[in-house]
CSV table of C-alpha atoms in Angstrom, one decimal:
chain,number,residue,atom,x,y,z
A,27,MET,CA,-77.3,-57.3,-166.3
A,28,SER,CA,-80.8,-56.1,-165.2
A,29,LEU,CA,-81.0,-53.5,-162.5
A,30,PRO,CA,-82.7,-54.6,-159.2
A,31,GLY,CA,-85.9,-53.0,-158.0
A,32,ASN,CA,-87.7,-50.3,-159.8
A,33,ILE,CA,-84.6,-48.5,-161.0
A,34,SER,CA,-84.2,-47.7,-164.7
A,35,GLU,CA,-81.1,-48.0,-166.7
A,36,ASP,CA,-80.7,-44.2,-167.3
A,37,GLN,CA,-81.2,-43.2,-163.8
A,38,ASP,CA,-78.4,-41.6,-161.7
A,39,LEU,CA,-77.5,-43.8,-158.7
A,40,PRO,CA,-75.3,-43.4,-155.7
A,41,ILE,CA,-71.9,-44.9,-156.3
A,42,SER,CA,-72.3,-47.2,-153.2
A,43,GLN,CA,-75.4,-48.7,-154.7
A,44,VAL,CA,-73.6,-49.3,-158.0
A,45,ILE,CA,-71.0,-51.4,-156.5
A,46,LEU,CA,-73.6,-53.4,-154.5
A,47,PHE,CA,-75.4,-54.5,-157.8
A,48,ASP,CA,-72.7,-57.0,-158.2
A,49,GLN,CA,-71.4,-57.6,-154.6
A,50,LEU,CA,-74.8,-58.4,-153.2
A,51,ALA,CA,-76.4,-60.3,-156.0
A,52,ASP,CA,-77.0,-63.2,-153.8
A,53,ARG,CA,-79.1,-61.3,-151.4
A,54,PRO,CA,-82.1,-59.9,-153.3
A,55,GLY,CA,-83.5,-56.6,-152.1
A,56,ILE,CA,-80.3,-55.4,-150.2
A,57,GLN,CA,-79.1,-53.5,-153.2
A,58,ASP,CA,-82.2,-51.2,-152.8
A,59,LEU,CA,-81.5,-50.6,-149.1
A,60,TRP,CA,-78.3,-48.8,-149.6
A,61,ASN,CA,-78.7,-44.9,-149.5
A,62,SER,CA,-76.8,-41.8,-148.7
A,63,ASP,CA,-77.6,-42.0,-145.0
A,64,ILE,CA,-75.4,-45.1,-144.8
A,65,ASP,CA,-72.6,-43.3,-146.8
A,66,LEU,CA,-72.8,-40.5,-144.2
A,67,VAL,CA,-72.6,-42.8,-141.2
A,68,LEU,CA,-69.8,-44.8,-142.8
A,69,LEU,CA,-67.6,-41.7,-143.3
A,70,GLN,CA,-68.4,-40.4,-140.0
A,71,HIS,CA,-67.6,-43.5,-138.1
A,72,LEU,CA,-64.3,-44.0,-139.9
A,73,ASP,CA,-63.3,-40.3,-139.5
A,74,GLN,CA,-63.9,-40.6,-135.7
A,75,ALA,CA,-61.7,-43.8,-135.5
A,76,LYS,CA,-59.0,-42.1,-137.5
A,77,LYS,CA,-59.0,-39.1,-135.0
A,78,GLU,CA,-58.9,-41.4,-132.0
A,79,ARG,CA,-55.8,-43.2,-132.9
A,80,ASN,CA,-54.2,-40.0,-134.3
A,81,SER,CA,-53.3,-41.6,-137.7
A,82,CYS,CA,-53.0,-40.1,-141.1
A,83,ARG,CA,-53.7,-43.2,-143.0
A,84,ASP,CA,-57.2,-44.2,-144.2
A,85,THR,CA,-56.6,-47.9,-143.3
A,86,PHE,CA,-58.5,-49.6,-140.5
A,87,GLY,CA,-58.4,-53.0,-138.7
A,88,ALA,CA,-61.0,-55.6,-138.3
A,89,LEU,CA,-62.2,-54.0,-134.9
A,90,VAL,CA,-63.1,-50.8,-136.6
A,91,TRP,CA,-65.0,-52.4,-139.3
A,92,ALA,CA,-66.9,-54.7,-136.9
A,93,GLY,CA,-67.8,-51.5,-134.8
A,94,LEU,CA,-69.1,-49.9,-137.9
A,95,VAL,CA,-71.4,-52.8,-138.6
A,96,LYS,CA,-72.7,-52.8,-135.1
A,97,HIS,CA,-73.1,-48.9,-135.3
A,98,LEU,CA,-75.3,-49.3,-138.5
A,99,ALA,CA,-77.5,-51.9,-137.0
A,100,GLU,CA,-78.1,-49.7,-133.8
A,101,GLN,CA,-79.3,-46.9,-136.0
A,102,GLY,CA,-81.8,-49.3,-137.7
A,103,HIS,CA,-80.0,-49.6,-141.0
A,104,PRO,CA,-79.8,-53.0,-142.7
A,105,THR,CA,-76.9,-55.3,-141.9
A,106,PHE,CA,-73.9,-55.6,-144.3
A,107,THR,CA,-70.6,-57.5,-143.8
A,108,GLN,CA,-67.2,-56.0,-143.4
A,109,GLU,CA,-66.2,-56.6,-146.9
A,110,GLN,CA,-69.3,-54.9,-148.4
A,111,LEU,CA,-68.5,-51.7,-146.2
A,112,LYS,CA,-64.7,-51.9,-147.3
A,113,ASP,CA,-65.6,-51.9,-150.9
A,114,CYS,CA,-68.2,-49.1,-150.5
A,115,PHE,CA,-65.5,-47.0,-148.6
A,116,HIS,CA,-62.9,-47.7,-151.6
A,117,ILE,CA,-65.4,-46.5,-154.2
A,118,LEU,CA,-66.2,-43.4,-152.3
A,119,LYS,CA,-62.5,-42.5,-151.9
A,120,LYS,CA,-62.0,-43.2,-155.6
A,121,HIS,CA,-64.6,-40.5,-156.5
A,122,GLY,CA,-63.1,-37.9,-154.3
A,123,TYR,CA,-64.6,-38.4,-150.8
A,124,THR,CA,-61.9,-38.2,-148.1
A,125,LEU,CA,-62.2,-38.5,-144.3
A,126,GLY,CA,-62.2,-35.2,-142.4
A,127,GLN,CA,-63.5,-32.9,-145.3
A,128,SER,CA,-66.3,-30.4,-144.5
A,129,LEU,CA,-69.7,-31.8,-144.9
A,130,PRO,CA,-72.2,-29.8,-147.0
A,131,SER,CA,-75.1,-28.0,-145.7
A,132,SER,CA,-78.5,-29.7,-145.1
A,133,THR,CA,-79.8,-27.7,-148.1
A,134,ALA,CA,-77.7,-29.6,-150.5
A,135,PRO,CA,-80.1,-31.9,-152.7
A,136,LEU,CA,-79.7,-35.6,-152.4
A,137,GLN,CA,-79.6,-37.5,-155.7
A,138,THR,CA,-80.5,-40.9,-154.4
A,139,ALA,CA,-82.7,-43.6,-155.9
A,140,VAL,CA,-85.6,-44.7,-153.5
A,141,ASP,CA,-87.5,-47.7,-154.0
A,142,PRO,CA,-91.2,-46.9,-153.1
A,143,ASN,CA,-91.8,-50.4,-151.9
A,144,ILE,CA,-89.2,-49.9,-149.0
A,145,ASP,CA,-90.2,-48.5,-145.7
A,146,PRO,CA,-89.6,-44.7,-146.0
A,147,THR,CA,-88.0,-44.6,-142.5
A,148,LEU,CA,-85.1,-46.5,-143.9
A,149,ALA,CA,-84.5,-43.9,-146.5
A,150,ASN,CA,-85.0,-40.7,-144.4
A,151,PRO,CA,-81.8,-38.6,-144.9
A,152,LEU,CA,-80.2,-37.1,-141.8
A,153,SER,CA,-80.2,-33.3,-141.1
A,154,SER,CA,-76.9,-33.0,-142.8
A,155,SER,CA,-76.0,-35.4,-145.6
A,156,ILE,CA,-73.1,-35.9,-148.2
A,157,PRO,CA,-74.5,-35.9,-151.7
A,158,PRO,CA,-73.2,-39.2,-153.0
A,159,PRO,CA,-71.4,-39.0,-156.3
A,160,THR,CA,-73.6,-40.2,-159.3
A,161,ILE,CA,-73.0,-42.4,-162.2
A,162,SER,CA,-75.2,-42.0,-165.4
A,163,PHE,CA,-75.9,-45.2,-167.3
A,164,PRO,CA,-76.9,-44.7,-170.9
A,165,HIS,CA,-79.6,-46.5,-172.5
A,166,HIS,CA,-78.9,-50.1,-173.2
A,167,THR,CA,-75.8,-50.3,-171.3
A,168,THR,CA,-74.9,-52.6,-168.3
A,169,PRO,CA,-73.0,-51.4,-165.2
A,170,ILE,CA,-69.5,-52.8,-164.9
A,171,SER,CA,-68.9,-54.7,-161.8
A,172,ALA,CA,-66.2,-53.3,-159.4
A,173,PRO,CA,-62.8,-54.8,-159.7
A,174,ALA,CA,-61.3,-56.8,-156.9
A,175,ALA,CA,-59.4,-55.0,-154.3
A,176,ALA,CA,-55.9,-54.5,-155.5
A,177,PRO,CA,-52.8,-54.2,-153.3
A,178,PRO,CA,-52.1,-50.5,-152.3
A,179,GLN,CA,-49.6,-48.7,-154.4
A,180,ALA,CA,-46.3,-47.7,-153.3
A,181,THR,CA,-46.2,-44.6,-151.1
A,182,SER,CA,-43.9,-41.8,-151.5
A,183,GLY,CA,-40.8,-41.8,-149.3
A,184,GLN,CA,-39.5,-44.7,-147.3
A,185,ALA,CA,-41.8,-47.1,-145.7
A,186,VAL,CA,-41.8,-47.2,-141.8
A,187,TRP,CA,-42.1,-50.8,-140.6
A,188,THR,CA,-43.1,-51.3,-137.0
A,189,VAL,CA,-42.4,-54.5,-135.0
A,190,ASP,CA,-46.1,-55.4,-135.2
A,191,ALA,CA,-46.2,-55.1,-138.9
A,192,GLU,CA,-42.9,-57.2,-139.3
A,193,ALA,CA,-44.6,-59.9,-137.0
A,194,LEU,CA,-47.6,-60.0,-139.2
A,195,LEU,CA,-45.6,-60.2,-142.3
A,196,ILE,CA,-43.4,-63.0,-141.0
A,197,ASP,CA,-46.4,-65.0,-139.9
A,198,PHE,CA,-48.0,-64.7,-143.3
A,199,LEU,CA,-44.9,-65.8,-145.0
A,200,ILE,CA,-44.6,-68.7,-142.8
A,201,ASN,CA,-48.0,-69.8,-143.7
A,202,ALA,CA,-47.3,-69.2,-147.4
A,203,LYS,CA,-44.2,-71.5,-147.2
A,204,GLY,CA,-46.5,-74.1,-145.5
A,205,GLN,CA,-48.8,-74.0,-148.4
A,206,GLY,CA,-45.8,-74.7,-150.9
A,207,LEU,CA,-45.4,-71.1,-152.2
A,208,MET,CA,-41.7,-71.0,-151.5
A,209,SER,CA,-38.9,-72.7,-153.2
A,210,GLU,CA,-35.5,-72.8,-151.4
A,211,ASN,CA,-35.2,-69.2,-150.2
A,212,ASN,CA,-37.4,-67.4,-152.8
A,213,LEU,CA,-41.2,-66.8,-152.5
A,214,LYS,CA,-43.5,-66.9,-155.4
A,215,ASN,CA,-44.4,-63.3,-156.8
A,216,LYS,CA,-47.9,-63.5,-155.9
A,217,VAL,CA,-47.1,-64.1,-152.3
A,218,TYR,CA,-46.0,-60.4,-151.9
A,219,GLY,CA,-49.2,-59.1,-153.3
A,220,CYS,CA,-51.3,-61.3,-150.9
A,221,ALA,CA,-49.1,-60.2,-148.0
A,222,SER,CA,-49.6,-56.6,-149.0
A,223,ARG,CA,-53.5,-57.0,-148.9
A,224,HIS,CA,-53.1,-59.0,-145.7
A,225,LEU,CA,-51.2,-56.0,-144.1
A,226,HIS,CA,-53.7,-53.6,-145.5
A,227,GLU,CA,-56.5,-55.4,-143.9
A,228,ASN,CA,-54.7,-55.0,-140.5
A,229,GLY,CA,-54.2,-51.4,-140.8
A,230,TYR,CA,-50.8,-51.2,-142.4
A,231,ASN,CA,-50.4,-49.7,-146.0
A,232,PHE,CA,-47.4,-51.2,-147.8
A,233,SER,CA,-47.4,-51.8,-151.4
A,234,LYS,CA,-46.2,-55.2,-153.1
A,235,SER,CA,-42.8,-53.9,-153.9
A,236,GLN,CA,-42.3,-52.6,-150.4
A,237,VAL,CA,-43.1,-55.9,-149.0
A,238,LYS,CA,-40.7,-57.8,-151.3
A,239,SER,CA,-38.0,-55.2,-150.6
A,240,HIS,CA,-38.4,-55.7,-146.8
A,241,TRP,CA,-38.3,-59.5,-147.2
A,242,THR,CA,-35.0,-59.2,-149.2
A,243,ARG,CA,-33.6,-57.0,-146.5
A,244,PHE,CA,-34.6,-59.7,-143.9
A,245,LYS,CA,-32.7,-62.3,-145.8
A,246,ALA,CA,-29.6,-60.2,-146.2
A,247,GLN,CA,-29.5,-59.3,-142.4
A,248,PHE,CA,-30.0,-63.0,-141.6
A,249,LYS,CA,-26.9,-64.0,-143.7
A,250,VAL,CA,-24.8,-61.3,-141.9
A,251,VAL,CA,-25.8,-62.7,-138.4
A,252,ALA,CA,-25.4,-66.2,-139.3
A,253,LYS,CA,-21.9,-65.4,-140.6
A,254,LEU,CA,-21.0,-63.6,-137.2
A,255,PHE,CA,-21.9,-66.7,-135.3
A,256,TRP,CA,-19.8,-68.8,-137.5
A,257,ASP,CA,-16.7,-66.5,-137.4
A,258,ALA,CA,-16.7,-66.6,-133.6
A,259,TYR,CA,-17.2,-70.3,-133.5
A,260,LEU,CA,-14.6,-71.1,-136.1
A,261,LYS,CA,-11.9,-69.4,-134.0
A,262,GLY,CA,-12.0,-72.2,-131.4
A,263,TYR,CA,-13.1,-75.1,-133.6
A,264,LYS,CA,-11.2,-75.2,-136.9
A,265,LYS,CA,-12.6,-78.7,-137.6
A,266,ALA,CA,-16.0,-77.2,-138.1
A,267,GLN,CA,-14.8,-75.1,-141.3
A,268,PRO,CA,-15.9,-77.8,-143.9
A,269,PHE,CA,-19.6,-77.6,-142.5
A,270,CYS,CA,-19.9,-73.7,-142.8
A,271,LYS,CA,-21.4,-74.0,-146.1
A,272,ASN,CA,-21.9,-77.7,-146.7
A,273,PRO,CA,-24.2,-79.9,-144.6
A,274,PHE,CA,-23.1,-83.0,-142.8
A,275,PRO,CA,-24.2,-86.0,-144.9
A,276,HIS,CA,-26.6,-88.6,-143.3
A,277,TYR,CA,-27.0,-86.3,-140.2
A,278,ASP,CA,-30.4,-87.4,-139.3
A,279,GLU,CA,-29.7,-91.2,-139.8
A,280,ILE,CA,-26.5,-91.0,-137.6
A,281,THR,CA,-28.4,-89.0,-135.0
A,282,ASP,CA,-30.9,-91.8,-134.7
A,283,MET,CA,-28.0,-94.2,-134.2
A,284,ILE,CA,-25.7,-92.5,-131.7
A,285,GLY,CA,-27.2,-89.0,-131.0
A,286,HIS,CA,-28.5,-90.1,-127.5
A,287,SER,CA,-24.9,-90.6,-126.3
A,288,THR,CA,-23.0,-87.5,-125.4
A,289,ALA,CA,-20.0,-89.2,-123.9
A,290,THR,CA,-16.6,-88.0,-125.2
A,291,GLY,CA,-14.4,-90.7,-123.5
A,292,ALA,CA,-12.4,-88.1,-121.5
A,293,PHE,CA,-13.3,-89.9,-118.2
A,294,ALA,CA,-14.1,-93.4,-119.5
A,295,LEU,CA,-13.0,-96.3,-117.5
A,296,SER,CA,-12.8,-100.1,-118.5
A,297,SER,CA,-12.2,-103.2,-116.7
A,298,GLU,CA,-8.6,-103.0,-117.7
A,299,ASN,CA,-7.8,-99.6,-116.5
A,300,SER,CA,-10.3,-99.2,-113.5
A,301,PRO,CA,-8.7,-97.6,-110.3
A,302,SER,CA,-8.6,-100.8,-108.4
A,303,ASN,CA,-7.0,-102.8,-111.3
A,304,LEU,CA,-4.4,-99.9,-111.7
A,305,GLN,CA,-3.6,-100.0,-108.0
A,306,LYS,CA,-3.3,-103.7,-108.1
A,307,ALA,CA,-1.0,-103.7,-111.0
A,308,LYS,CA,1.3,-101.2,-109.2
A,309,SER,CA,1.4,-103.4,-106.2
A,310,ASP,CA,2.1,-106.5,-108.3
A,311,ALA,CA,4.9,-104.7,-110.2
A,312,SER,CA,6.5,-103.6,-106.9
A,313,SER,CA,6.2,-107.1,-105.4
A,314,GLU,CA,7.7,-108.6,-108.3
A,315,GLU,CA,10.6,-106.2,-108.3
A,316,SER,CA,11.2,-107.1,-104.7
A,317,SER,CA,10.9,-110.8,-105.2
A,318,ASP,CA,13.4,-110.5,-108.1
A,319,ASP,CA,15.7,-108.6,-106.0
A,320,ASN,CA,15.6,-111.3,-103.1
A,321,SER,CA,15.9,-114.1,-105.7
A,322,ASP,CA,18.9,-112.5,-107.2
A,323,ASP,CA,20.5,-112.2,-103.8
A,324,ASP,CA,19.8,-115.9,-102.8
A,325,ASP,CA,20.3,-117.7,-106.0
A,326,VAL,CA,23.4,-116.0,-107.4
A,327,ASN,CA,26.0,-118.4,-108.1
A,328,PRO,CA,29.5,-117.6,-109.3
A,329,LYS,CA,29.4,-120.6,-111.6
A,330,THR,CA,26.2,-119.5,-113.3
A,331,PRO,CA,27.1,-118.5,-117.1
A,332,THR,CA,26.7,-115.0,-118.0
A,333,LYS,CA,24.2,-115.7,-120.8
A,334,GLU,CA,21.8,-117.4,-118.3
A,335,ARG,CA,22.1,-114.5,-115.8
A,336,HIS,CA,21.2,-112.0,-118.6
A,337,THR,CA,18.2,-113.9,-119.5
A,338,SER,CA,17.0,-113.9,-115.9
A,339,VAL,CA,17.4,-110.2,-115.6
A,340,SER,CA,15.6,-109.4,-118.8
A,341,MET,CA,12.5,-111.3,-117.8
A,342,SER,CA,12.1,-109.5,-114.5
A,343,ALA,CA,12.1,-105.9,-116.2
A,344,PRO,CA,9.7,-103.5,-114.5
A,345,ARG,CA,6.4,-103.1,-116.2
A,346,LYS,CA,5.3,-99.8,-117.9
A,347,HIS,CA,4.0,-97.3,-115.4
A,348,VAL,CA,0.3,-96.5,-116.0
A,349,ARG,CA,-0.6,-92.9,-115.1
A,350,ILE,CA,-4.0,-92.2,-113.6
A,351,SER,CA,-5.8,-89.2,-115.1
A,352,ALA,CA,-7.2,-86.4,-112.9
A,353,GLY,CA,-10.6,-87.4,-113.8
A,354,ALA,CA,-10.2,-91.0,-113.0
A,355,GLN,CA,-8.7,-90.1,-109.7
A,356,ALA,CA,-11.7,-87.7,-109.0
A,357,LEU,CA,-14.1,-90.6,-109.8
A,358,LYS,CA,-12.2,-92.9,-107.4
A,359,THR,CA,-12.3,-90.4,-104.5
A,360,MET,CA,-16.0,-89.8,-105.0
A,361,SER,CA,-16.5,-93.7,-105.2
A,362,SER,CA,-14.7,-94.1,-101.8
A,363,SER,CA,-16.8,-91.2,-100.2
A,364,VAL,CA,-20.0,-92.9,-101.3
A,365,ALA,CA,-19.0,-96.3,-100.1
A,366,ALA,CA,-18.1,-94.7,-96.5
A,367,LEU,CA,-21.4,-93.0,-96.5
A,368,THR,CA,-23.2,-96.1,-97.4
A,369,GLU,CA,-21.4,-98.1,-94.6
A,370,GLY,CA,-22.2,-95.6,-92.1
A,371,LEU,CA,-25.9,-95.5,-92.9
A,372,THR,CA,-26.2,-99.3,-93.2
A,373,PRO,CA,-26.8,-101.2,-89.8
A,374,PRO,CA,-24.1,-103.8,-89.0
A,375,LEU,CA,-25.0,-107.4,-89.6
A,376,ILE,CA,-24.8,-108.2,-85.8
A,377,ASP,CA,-27.5,-105.7,-85.2
A,378,SER,CA,-30.1,-107.5,-87.5
A,379,PRO,CA,-33.6,-108.1,-86.1
A,380,ALA,CA,-33.3,-111.8,-87.1
A,381,SER,CA,-30.6,-112.4,-84.7
A,382,LYS,CA,-32.5,-110.8,-81.9
A,383,LYS,CA,-35.6,-112.7,-82.4
A,384,ARG,CA,-33.4,-115.9,-82.6
A,385,ALA,CA,-32.0,-115.3,-79.3
A,386,PHE,CA,-35.2,-114.4,-77.5
A,387,ASP,CA,-36.7,-117.7,-79.0
A,388,VAL,CA,-34.0,-119.6,-77.3
A,389,VAL,CA,-34.8,-118.0,-74.0
A,390,CYS,CA,-38.6,-118.6,-74.5
A,391,ALA,CA,-37.7,-122.3,-75.1
A,392,LYS,CA,-36.3,-122.6,-71.6
A,393,GLU,CA,-38.6,-123.9,-68.9
A,394,GLY,CA,-39.5,-122.3,-65.5
A,395,LEU,CA,-39.1,-118.5,-66.6
A,396,SER,CA,-41.7,-116.3,-65.4
A,397,PRO,CA,-43.4,-113.6,-67.6
A,398,TYR,CA,-41.4,-111.0,-65.8
A,399,SER,CA,-38.1,-112.8,-66.7
A,400,LEU,CA,-39.2,-113.0,-70.3
A,401,SER,CA,-40.0,-109.4,-70.5
A,402,LYS,CA,-36.6,-108.5,-69.0
A,403,ALA,CA,-35.0,-110.7,-71.6
A,404,HIS,CA,-36.9,-109.0,-74.4
A,405,CYS,CA,-35.8,-105.7,-73.2
A,406,VAL,CA,-32.2,-106.8,-73.2
A,407,PHE,CA,-32.3,-108.2,-76.7
A,408,ARG,CA,-34.1,-105.2,-77.9
A,409,GLY,CA,-31.0,-103.1,-77.4
A,410,SER,CA,-27.6,-103.7,-79.0
A,411,GLY,CA,-27.3,-106.6,-81.4
A,412,GLU,CA,-24.0,-107.6,-79.8
A,413,VAL,CA,-25.9,-109.0,-76.7
A,414,ALA,CA,-28.0,-111.3,-78.9
A,415,CYS,CA,-25.0,-112.5,-80.8
A,416,GLU,CA,-23.0,-113.1,-77.8
A,417,TYR,CA,-25.9,-115.1,-76.3
A,418,LEU,CA,-26.2,-117.2,-79.3
A,419,SER,CA,-22.4,-117.9,-79.4
A,420,PHE,CA,-22.7,-119.9,-76.3
A,421,ASN,CA,-22.7,-123.7,-76.8
A,422,SER,CA,-25.9,-125.0,-75.2
A,423,ALA,CA,-24.4,-128.5,-75.0
A,424,ASP,CA,-21.7,-127.3,-72.5
A,425,GLU,CA,-22.9,-127.4,-69.0
A,426,SER,CA,-20.8,-124.5,-67.8
A,427,GLU,CA,-21.8,-122.2,-70.6
A,428,ARG,CA,-25.5,-123.1,-70.1
A,429,THR,CA,-25.5,-122.2,-66.4
A,430,ALA,CA,-23.3,-119.1,-66.9
């Protein structure tokens, strides 16, 4: 791989510029714009963000990196992406630079490669600069491209999971399952590494093994909670025991057929055992008993053979008493109340507007009535409907009723 710009192969370069040789190959000229000033601004900005959130970890969220991109642009530096800045920061840390360390004095020499074709104002160092680490390339060698960012290694001690970190992990694993990376209850091994990088990008430093261990703990806790609910449920519903570990076959198909019906039959009524039919059956039974008693008193003949008398008694045996359940009785009472309310709200048939109009039409058909008389008649018929019905009940063919 040939080096960009006017940089020779045996020249010492800042480590940040080395990584950009491969990362920014699709943007000619950008590699030459990186210098120690940008290293200094990057470290100072991230150190300030770390102090503001009072954290001991060198991991930052997307907002911090977006702010760094904006901060570099405001100071007149070239525009880089967040991923490019993250890679440069990882390389600086790998070569011993940490946030919060004392900065060297302004007299420290800078070992940076400056392209004479670039505006010198972009390469002016600040009053105090960090000498970037250098890498010497022997003659006829090619710089090795930086490896892809690997998941963070396991930290010493027990990992401390917050509610937000767990929520990020669960959301990521749900998306992984939607992409087909989960079989039954087990995730594919590469999912844990991707989840570790996802958490790292959002400011949480958990290794691949810690992510996998936490997911295993989630599954174990879920089984415990699920068993607690089953134990409490089975105390009152022993018939549910077979379905504790085995599914109900064809559940979805049967739900489509009868799932819309939630009736249990406790208060079901049919045409055979409705309250009215039950009451009628009781009255019929009592009337039959009384009629049988009367017939026995009237028709008893001493000459009647015992055999025939026995047959007559056996046919008049009382019917089986049907007991009305409390639910049916409650429904009957409610039905009676609704019927009474409907009857009270509905106007009687004699008070219908049609009968009043018909009575007034009969009056209007009579000759010799003045408008005043007609208005009086209209007022009379507008009142209670009984007056109109009474008037219509008169026989107009009868002279006495007609003159009454």
